Short mmCIF file of N, CA and C in Angstrom, two decimals:
data_model
loop_
_atom_site.label_atom_id
_atom_site.label_comp_id
_atom_site.label_asym_id
_atom_site.label_seq_id
_atom_site.Cartn_x
_atom_site.Cartn_y
_atom_site.Cartn_z
N UNK A 1425 0.84 -1.19 0.00
CA UNK A 1425 0.00 0.00 0.00
C UNK A 1425 0.88 1.25 0.00
N UNK A 1426 0.54 2.23 -0.82
CA UNK A 1426 1.28 3.49 -0.89
C UNK A 1426 0.58 4.52 0.00
N UNK A 1427 1.36 5.17 0.83
CA UNK A 1427 0.84 6.28 1.64
C UNK A 1427 1.29 7.59 1.01
N UNK A 1428 0.39 8.55 0.92
CA UNK A 1428 0.65 9.82 0.27
C UNK A 1428 0.38 10.98 1.22
N UNK A 1429 1.29 11.94 1.24
CA UNK A 1429 1.13 13.11 2.11
C UNK A 1429 1.42 14.37 1.29
N UNK A 1430 0.41 15.23 1.18
CA UNK A 1430 0.56 16.48 0.44
C UNK A 1430 1.10 17.59 1.33
N UNK A 1431 1.76 18.55 0.71
CA UNK A 1431 2.22 19.75 1.41
C UNK A 1431 2.38 20.88 0.41
N UNK A 1432 2.57 22.08 0.92
CA UNK A 1432 2.84 23.21 0.05
C UNK A 1432 1.67 24.14 -0.18
N UNK A 1433 0.51 23.79 0.33
CA UNK A 1433 -0.64 24.67 0.17
C UNK A 1433 -0.49 25.93 1.01
N UNK A 1434 -1.41 26.87 0.80
CA UNK A 1434 -1.37 28.10 1.57
C UNK A 1434 -2.25 29.15 0.97
N UNK A 1435 -2.05 30.38 1.44
CA UNK A 1435 -2.81 31.53 0.96
C UNK A 1435 -1.93 32.33 0.01
N UNK A 1436 -2.47 32.64 -1.15
CA UNK A 1436 -1.72 33.39 -2.16
C UNK A 1436 -2.67 34.36 -2.86
N UNK A 1437 -2.12 35.47 -3.32
CA UNK A 1437 -2.94 36.43 -4.06
C UNK A 1437 -3.14 35.96 -5.50
N UNK A 1438 -4.21 36.41 -6.09
CA UNK A 1438 -4.47 36.10 -7.49
C UNK A 1438 -3.28 36.52 -8.34
N UNK A 1439 -2.93 35.65 -9.28
CA UNK A 1439 -1.76 35.89 -10.11
C UNK A 1439 -0.49 35.28 -9.56
N UNK A 1440 -0.54 34.81 -8.33
CA UNK A 1440 0.63 34.24 -7.69
C UNK A 1440 0.85 32.79 -8.04
N UNK A 1441 1.86 32.19 -7.39
CA UNK A 1441 2.25 30.82 -7.68
C UNK A 1441 2.43 30.03 -6.38
N UNK A 1442 2.25 28.73 -6.51
CA UNK A 1442 2.52 27.80 -5.43
C UNK A 1442 3.03 26.50 -6.03
N UNK A 1443 3.83 25.77 -5.26
CA UNK A 1443 4.21 24.43 -5.68
C UNK A 1443 3.80 23.45 -4.61
N UNK A 1444 2.94 22.52 -5.00
CA UNK A 1444 2.50 21.47 -4.11
C UNK A 1444 3.42 20.27 -4.25
N UNK A 1445 3.62 19.56 -3.16
CA UNK A 1445 4.38 18.34 -3.17
C UNK A 1445 3.55 17.21 -2.60
N UNK A 1446 3.85 16.01 -3.02
CA UNK A 1446 3.16 14.82 -2.51
C UNK A 1446 4.24 13.76 -2.29
N UNK A 1447 4.52 13.49 -1.02
CA UNK A 1447 5.54 12.51 -0.66
C UNK A 1447 4.89 11.14 -0.51
N UNK A 1448 5.51 10.15 -1.14
CA UNK A 1448 4.95 8.80 -1.12
C UNK A 1448 5.84 7.86 -0.35
N UNK A 1449 5.24 6.93 0.33
CA UNK A 1449 5.99 5.88 1.03
C UNK A 1449 5.23 4.58 0.84
N UNK A 1450 5.94 3.47 1.03
CA UNK A 1450 5.29 2.18 0.89
C UNK A 1450 5.71 1.49 -0.39
N UNK A 1451 4.73 0.89 -1.06
CA UNK A 1451 5.03 0.11 -2.25
C UNK A 1451 5.58 0.96 -3.37
N UNK A 1452 6.06 0.33 -4.41
CA UNK A 1452 6.80 0.97 -5.49
C UNK A 1452 6.03 2.12 -6.14
N UNK A 1453 6.28 3.31 -5.64
CA UNK A 1453 5.66 4.51 -6.17
C UNK A 1453 5.92 4.66 -7.65
N UNK A 1454 7.13 4.32 -8.09
CA UNK A 1454 7.53 4.56 -9.47
C UNK A 1454 6.82 3.64 -10.47
N UNK A 1455 6.08 2.66 -10.00
CA UNK A 1455 5.36 1.76 -10.90
C UNK A 1455 3.96 2.26 -11.25
N UNK A 1456 3.56 3.37 -10.64
CA UNK A 1456 2.18 3.82 -10.79
C UNK A 1456 2.09 5.24 -11.35
N UNK A 1457 1.05 5.46 -12.15
CA UNK A 1457 0.73 6.83 -12.51
C UNK A 1457 0.25 7.56 -11.27
N UNK A 1458 0.38 8.89 -11.29
CA UNK A 1458 -0.06 9.68 -10.15
C UNK A 1458 -0.74 10.94 -10.64
N UNK A 1459 -1.66 11.44 -9.84
CA UNK A 1459 -2.41 12.59 -10.28
C UNK A 1459 -2.78 13.52 -9.15
N UNK A 1460 -3.33 14.65 -9.56
CA UNK A 1460 -3.85 15.64 -8.63
C UNK A 1460 -5.33 15.87 -8.92
N UNK A 1461 -6.09 15.95 -7.87
CA UNK A 1461 -7.50 16.32 -7.92
C UNK A 1461 -7.70 17.48 -6.95
N UNK A 1462 -8.84 18.14 -7.06
CA UNK A 1462 -9.16 19.19 -6.11
C UNK A 1462 -10.65 19.18 -5.80
N UNK A 1463 -10.98 19.73 -4.65
CA UNK A 1463 -12.38 19.82 -4.25
C UNK A 1463 -12.61 21.15 -3.55
N UNK A 1464 -13.49 21.94 -4.14
CA UNK A 1464 -13.87 23.22 -3.56
C UNK A 1464 -15.11 23.02 -2.68
N UNK A 1465 -15.34 23.91 -1.73
CA UNK A 1465 -16.51 23.78 -0.85
C UNK A 1465 -17.81 23.67 -1.64
N UNK A 1466 -18.60 22.68 -1.33
CA UNK A 1466 -19.88 22.49 -1.98
C UNK A 1466 -19.82 21.91 -3.38
N UNK A 1467 -18.63 21.54 -3.81
CA UNK A 1467 -18.48 20.97 -5.16
C UNK A 1467 -17.89 19.57 -5.09
N UNK A 1468 -18.04 18.85 -6.17
CA UNK A 1468 -17.47 17.51 -6.24
C UNK A 1468 -15.96 17.59 -6.52
N UNK A 1469 -15.28 16.51 -6.13
CA UNK A 1469 -13.86 16.43 -6.43
C UNK A 1469 -13.67 16.38 -7.94
N UNK A 1470 -12.70 17.14 -8.45
CA UNK A 1470 -12.48 17.18 -9.90
C UNK A 1470 -11.01 16.93 -10.23
N UNK A 1471 -10.83 16.37 -11.40
CA UNK A 1471 -9.51 16.04 -11.92
C UNK A 1471 -8.76 17.31 -12.27
N UNK A 1472 -7.45 17.32 -11.95
CA UNK A 1472 -6.59 18.44 -12.30
C UNK A 1472 -5.52 18.02 -13.31
N UNK A 1473 -4.75 16.99 -12.98
CA UNK A 1473 -3.65 16.56 -13.85
C UNK A 1473 -3.22 15.16 -13.48
N UNK A 1474 -2.60 14.48 -14.45
CA UNK A 1474 -2.05 13.15 -14.21
C UNK A 1474 -0.73 13.03 -14.94
N UNK A 1475 0.15 12.20 -14.40
CA UNK A 1475 1.45 11.93 -15.02
C UNK A 1475 1.69 10.44 -14.97
N UNK A 1476 2.24 9.89 -16.04
CA UNK A 1476 2.49 8.46 -16.10
C UNK A 1476 3.63 8.06 -15.16
N UNK A 1477 3.77 6.75 -14.97
CA UNK A 1477 4.76 6.25 -14.01
C UNK A 1477 6.17 6.71 -14.35
N UNK A 1478 6.47 6.83 -15.64
CA UNK A 1478 7.83 7.21 -16.06
C UNK A 1478 7.98 8.72 -16.14
N UNK A 1479 6.88 9.45 -16.10
CA UNK A 1479 6.94 10.90 -16.23
C UNK A 1479 6.99 11.40 -17.66
N UNK A 1480 6.85 10.49 -18.64
CA UNK A 1480 7.02 10.93 -20.03
C UNK A 1480 5.72 11.40 -20.67
N UNK A 1481 4.62 11.30 -19.96
CA UNK A 1481 3.35 11.75 -20.51
C UNK A 1481 2.51 12.38 -19.42
N UNK A 1482 1.88 13.49 -19.76
CA UNK A 1482 1.02 14.20 -18.82
C UNK A 1482 -0.30 14.57 -19.49
N UNK A 1483 -1.30 14.80 -18.67
CA UNK A 1483 -2.61 15.20 -19.18
C UNK A 1483 -3.23 16.14 -18.16
N UNK A 1484 -3.88 17.21 -18.67
CA UNK A 1484 -4.40 18.24 -17.79
C UNK A 1484 -5.87 18.52 -18.07
N UNK A 1485 -6.56 18.95 -17.03
CA UNK A 1485 -7.90 19.48 -17.22
C UNK A 1485 -7.78 20.79 -17.98
N UNK A 1486 -8.78 21.09 -18.80
CA UNK A 1486 -8.72 22.29 -19.64
C UNK A 1486 -8.51 23.56 -18.82
N UNK A 1487 -9.10 23.61 -17.64
CA UNK A 1487 -9.06 24.85 -16.87
C UNK A 1487 -7.69 25.14 -16.25
N UNK A 1488 -6.74 24.21 -16.34
CA UNK A 1488 -5.40 24.48 -15.82
C UNK A 1488 -4.31 24.43 -16.88
N UNK A 1489 -4.69 24.11 -18.10
CA UNK A 1489 -3.69 24.03 -19.18
C UNK A 1489 -2.98 25.36 -19.34
N UNK A 1490 -1.66 25.30 -19.40
CA UNK A 1490 -0.86 26.50 -19.55
C UNK A 1490 -0.54 27.20 -18.25
N UNK A 1491 -1.18 26.78 -17.15
CA UNK A 1491 -0.93 27.43 -15.86
C UNK A 1491 -0.29 26.47 -14.86
N UNK A 1492 -0.69 25.22 -14.88
CA UNK A 1492 -0.19 24.22 -13.93
C UNK A 1492 0.72 23.24 -14.65
N UNK A 1493 1.73 22.74 -13.92
CA UNK A 1493 2.63 21.73 -14.46
C UNK A 1493 2.79 20.61 -13.43
N UNK A 1494 2.50 19.40 -13.86
CA UNK A 1494 2.68 18.24 -13.00
C UNK A 1494 4.02 17.59 -13.33
N UNK A 1495 4.72 17.14 -12.30
CA UNK A 1495 6.00 16.47 -12.51
C UNK A 1495 6.23 15.50 -11.36
N UNK A 1496 7.23 14.66 -11.52
CA UNK A 1496 7.53 13.70 -10.46
C UNK A 1496 9.03 13.42 -10.44
N UNK A 1497 9.51 13.03 -9.26
CA UNK A 1497 10.89 12.62 -9.08
C UNK A 1497 10.84 11.24 -8.43
N UNK A 1498 10.99 10.21 -9.22
CA UNK A 1498 10.86 8.85 -8.68
C UNK A 1498 11.99 8.51 -7.71
N UNK A 1499 13.14 9.13 -7.87
CA UNK A 1499 14.24 8.89 -6.94
C UNK A 1499 13.89 9.40 -5.54
N UNK A 1500 13.04 10.42 -5.49
CA UNK A 1500 12.63 10.99 -4.20
C UNK A 1500 11.22 10.56 -3.80
N UNK A 1501 10.61 9.71 -4.62
CA UNK A 1501 9.23 9.29 -4.35
C UNK A 1501 8.31 10.48 -4.12
N UNK A 1502 8.41 11.47 -4.99
CA UNK A 1502 7.65 12.70 -4.79
C UNK A 1502 7.00 13.15 -6.09
N UNK A 1503 5.77 13.60 -5.94
CA UNK A 1503 4.98 14.17 -7.03
C UNK A 1503 4.84 15.66 -6.76
N UNK A 1504 4.82 16.46 -7.83
CA UNK A 1504 4.71 17.90 -7.69
C UNK A 1504 3.58 18.45 -8.56
N UNK A 1505 3.09 19.62 -8.14
CA UNK A 1505 2.18 20.39 -8.97
C UNK A 1505 2.59 21.84 -8.84
N UNK A 1506 3.16 22.38 -9.91
CA UNK A 1506 3.56 23.77 -9.92
C UNK A 1506 2.41 24.59 -10.51
N UNK A 1507 1.88 25.50 -9.71
CA UNK A 1507 0.71 26.27 -10.10
C UNK A 1507 1.10 27.73 -10.27
N UNK A 1508 0.80 28.29 -11.41
CA UNK A 1508 1.07 29.70 -11.68
C UNK A 1508 -0.22 30.40 -12.10
N UNK A 1509 -0.17 31.73 -12.17
CA UNK A 1509 -1.33 32.54 -12.57
C UNK A 1509 -2.59 32.09 -11.85
N UNK A 1510 -2.47 31.92 -10.57
CA UNK A 1510 -3.58 31.39 -9.78
C UNK A 1510 -4.77 32.35 -9.76
N UNK A 1511 -5.96 31.77 -9.76
CA UNK A 1511 -7.20 32.52 -9.76
C UNK A 1511 -8.01 32.17 -8.50
N UNK A 1512 -8.88 33.06 -8.08
CA UNK A 1512 -9.72 32.74 -6.91
C UNK A 1512 -10.48 31.42 -7.08
N UNK A 1513 -10.88 31.10 -8.29
CA UNK A 1513 -11.61 29.85 -8.52
C UNK A 1513 -10.74 28.62 -8.39
N UNK A 1514 -9.43 28.79 -8.24
CA UNK A 1514 -8.55 27.65 -7.97
C UNK A 1514 -8.56 27.27 -6.49
N UNK A 1515 -9.23 28.06 -5.67
CA UNK A 1515 -9.32 27.77 -4.24
C UNK A 1515 -10.00 26.43 -4.02
N UNK A 1516 -9.31 25.54 -3.31
CA UNK A 1516 -9.82 24.19 -3.08
C UNK A 1516 -8.83 23.43 -2.20
N UNK A 1517 -9.26 22.27 -1.77
CA UNK A 1517 -8.32 21.31 -1.17
C UNK A 1517 -7.79 20.45 -2.31
N UNK A 1518 -6.49 20.34 -2.38
CA UNK A 1518 -5.84 19.59 -3.45
C UNK A 1518 -5.34 18.26 -2.90
N UNK A 1519 -5.67 17.20 -3.64
CA UNK A 1519 -5.33 15.83 -3.25
C UNK A 1519 -4.44 15.18 -4.30
N UNK A 1520 -3.47 14.41 -3.84
CA UNK A 1520 -2.72 13.57 -4.77
C UNK A 1520 -3.22 12.13 -4.64
N UNK A 1521 -3.01 11.36 -5.67
CA UNK A 1521 -3.49 9.99 -5.69
C UNK A 1521 -2.65 9.17 -6.66
N UNK A 1522 -2.62 7.86 -6.44
CA UNK A 1522 -1.92 6.98 -7.36
C UNK A 1522 -2.94 6.13 -8.12
N UNK A 1523 -2.57 5.71 -9.32
CA UNK A 1523 -3.49 4.92 -10.12
C UNK A 1523 -3.72 3.55 -9.50
N UNK A 1524 -4.88 3.02 -9.78
CA UNK A 1524 -5.26 1.71 -9.27
C UNK A 1524 -4.39 0.62 -9.89
N UNK A 1525 -4.09 0.79 -11.18
CA UNK A 1525 -3.30 -0.22 -11.89
C UNK A 1525 -1.85 0.23 -12.02
N UNK A 1526 -0.93 -0.71 -11.88
CA UNK A 1526 0.46 -0.40 -12.15
C UNK A 1526 0.60 0.05 -13.60
N UNK A 1527 1.43 1.05 -13.81
CA UNK A 1527 1.68 1.61 -15.15
C UNK A 1527 0.40 2.19 -15.77
N UNK A 1528 -0.55 2.53 -14.93
CA UNK A 1528 -1.82 3.04 -15.42
C UNK A 1528 -1.86 4.56 -15.47
N UNK A 1529 -2.98 5.06 -15.97
CA UNK A 1529 -3.25 6.49 -16.03
C UNK A 1529 -4.75 6.67 -15.96
N UNK A 1530 -5.22 7.90 -16.10
CA UNK A 1530 -6.65 8.14 -16.09
C UNK A 1530 -6.97 9.52 -15.58
N UNK A 1531 -8.24 9.89 -15.74
CA UNK A 1531 -8.70 11.20 -15.30
C UNK A 1531 -9.96 11.10 -14.44
N UNK A 1532 -10.36 9.90 -14.12
CA UNK A 1532 -11.53 9.70 -13.25
C UNK A 1532 -11.05 9.31 -11.85
N UNK A 1533 -11.79 9.71 -10.87
CA UNK A 1533 -11.42 9.36 -9.51
C UNK A 1533 -11.35 7.84 -9.33
N UNK A 1534 -12.19 7.11 -10.06
CA UNK A 1534 -12.21 5.65 -9.95
C UNK A 1534 -10.97 4.99 -10.53
N UNK A 1535 -10.16 5.76 -11.29
CA UNK A 1535 -8.90 5.23 -11.82
C UNK A 1535 -7.81 5.22 -10.77
N UNK A 1536 -8.09 5.84 -9.62
CA UNK A 1536 -7.09 5.98 -8.57
C UNK A 1536 -7.57 5.30 -7.30
N UNK A 1537 -6.61 4.83 -6.49
CA UNK A 1537 -7.05 4.24 -5.23
C UNK A 1537 -6.46 4.94 -4.02
N UNK A 1538 -5.17 4.96 -3.83
CA UNK A 1538 -4.59 5.60 -2.65
C UNK A 1538 -4.64 7.12 -2.78
N UNK A 1539 -5.13 7.76 -1.73
CA UNK A 1539 -5.30 9.22 -1.72
C UNK A 1539 -4.62 9.81 -0.50
N UNK A 1540 -4.08 11.02 -0.66
CA UNK A 1540 -3.60 11.75 0.49
C UNK A 1540 -4.75 12.44 1.20
N UNK A 1541 -4.43 13.16 2.27
CA UNK A 1541 -5.47 13.85 3.04
C UNK A 1541 -5.75 15.24 2.51
N UNK A 1542 -4.92 15.72 1.62
CA UNK A 1542 -5.18 17.01 1.00
C UNK A 1542 -4.42 18.16 1.62
N UNK A 1543 -4.24 19.22 0.82
CA UNK A 1543 -3.63 20.46 1.29
C UNK A 1543 -4.47 21.62 0.77
N UNK A 1544 -4.75 22.58 1.62
CA UNK A 1544 -5.63 23.68 1.26
C UNK A 1544 -4.87 24.74 0.47
N UNK A 1545 -5.47 25.14 -0.64
CA UNK A 1545 -4.97 26.26 -1.44
C UNK A 1545 -6.06 27.33 -1.46
N UNK A 1546 -5.72 28.52 -1.04
CA UNK A 1546 -6.67 29.63 -1.03
C UNK A 1546 -6.08 30.78 -1.82
N UNK A 1547 -6.82 31.23 -2.82
CA UNK A 1547 -6.37 32.32 -3.68
C UNK A 1547 -7.27 33.52 -3.43
N UNK A 1548 -6.70 34.61 -2.97
CA UNK A 1548 -7.48 35.81 -2.69
C UNK A 1548 -7.49 36.73 -3.90
N UNK A 1549 -8.58 37.45 -4.04
CA UNK A 1549 -8.71 38.35 -5.20
C UNK A 1549 -8.17 39.74 -4.90
#
């Protein structure tokens, strides 16, 4: 079982940047795709970005394309989300997760099984 712990959230002004990290421990992190989701108050959890196990392919939700970059360092068992040009509507709890299948990918919550507890990102206008 992989355990995931997010960090790096906080309060930032609109137009600012943050980098989220997700530290993994347990089973072979490098064998699984990993992704970021977010959930705003009163809304359902939504897909943000995913990266394959090797890091050679990424996929983003339309609303973050060109602003967010997902990356990973398998040597450090860490996943990242670099967020720029932040908007108030990006305010949410951000979660990292690993794919259910080894060497898998996906953009649905059901494609992922292990989840972190989340880190709060608040963007002020």
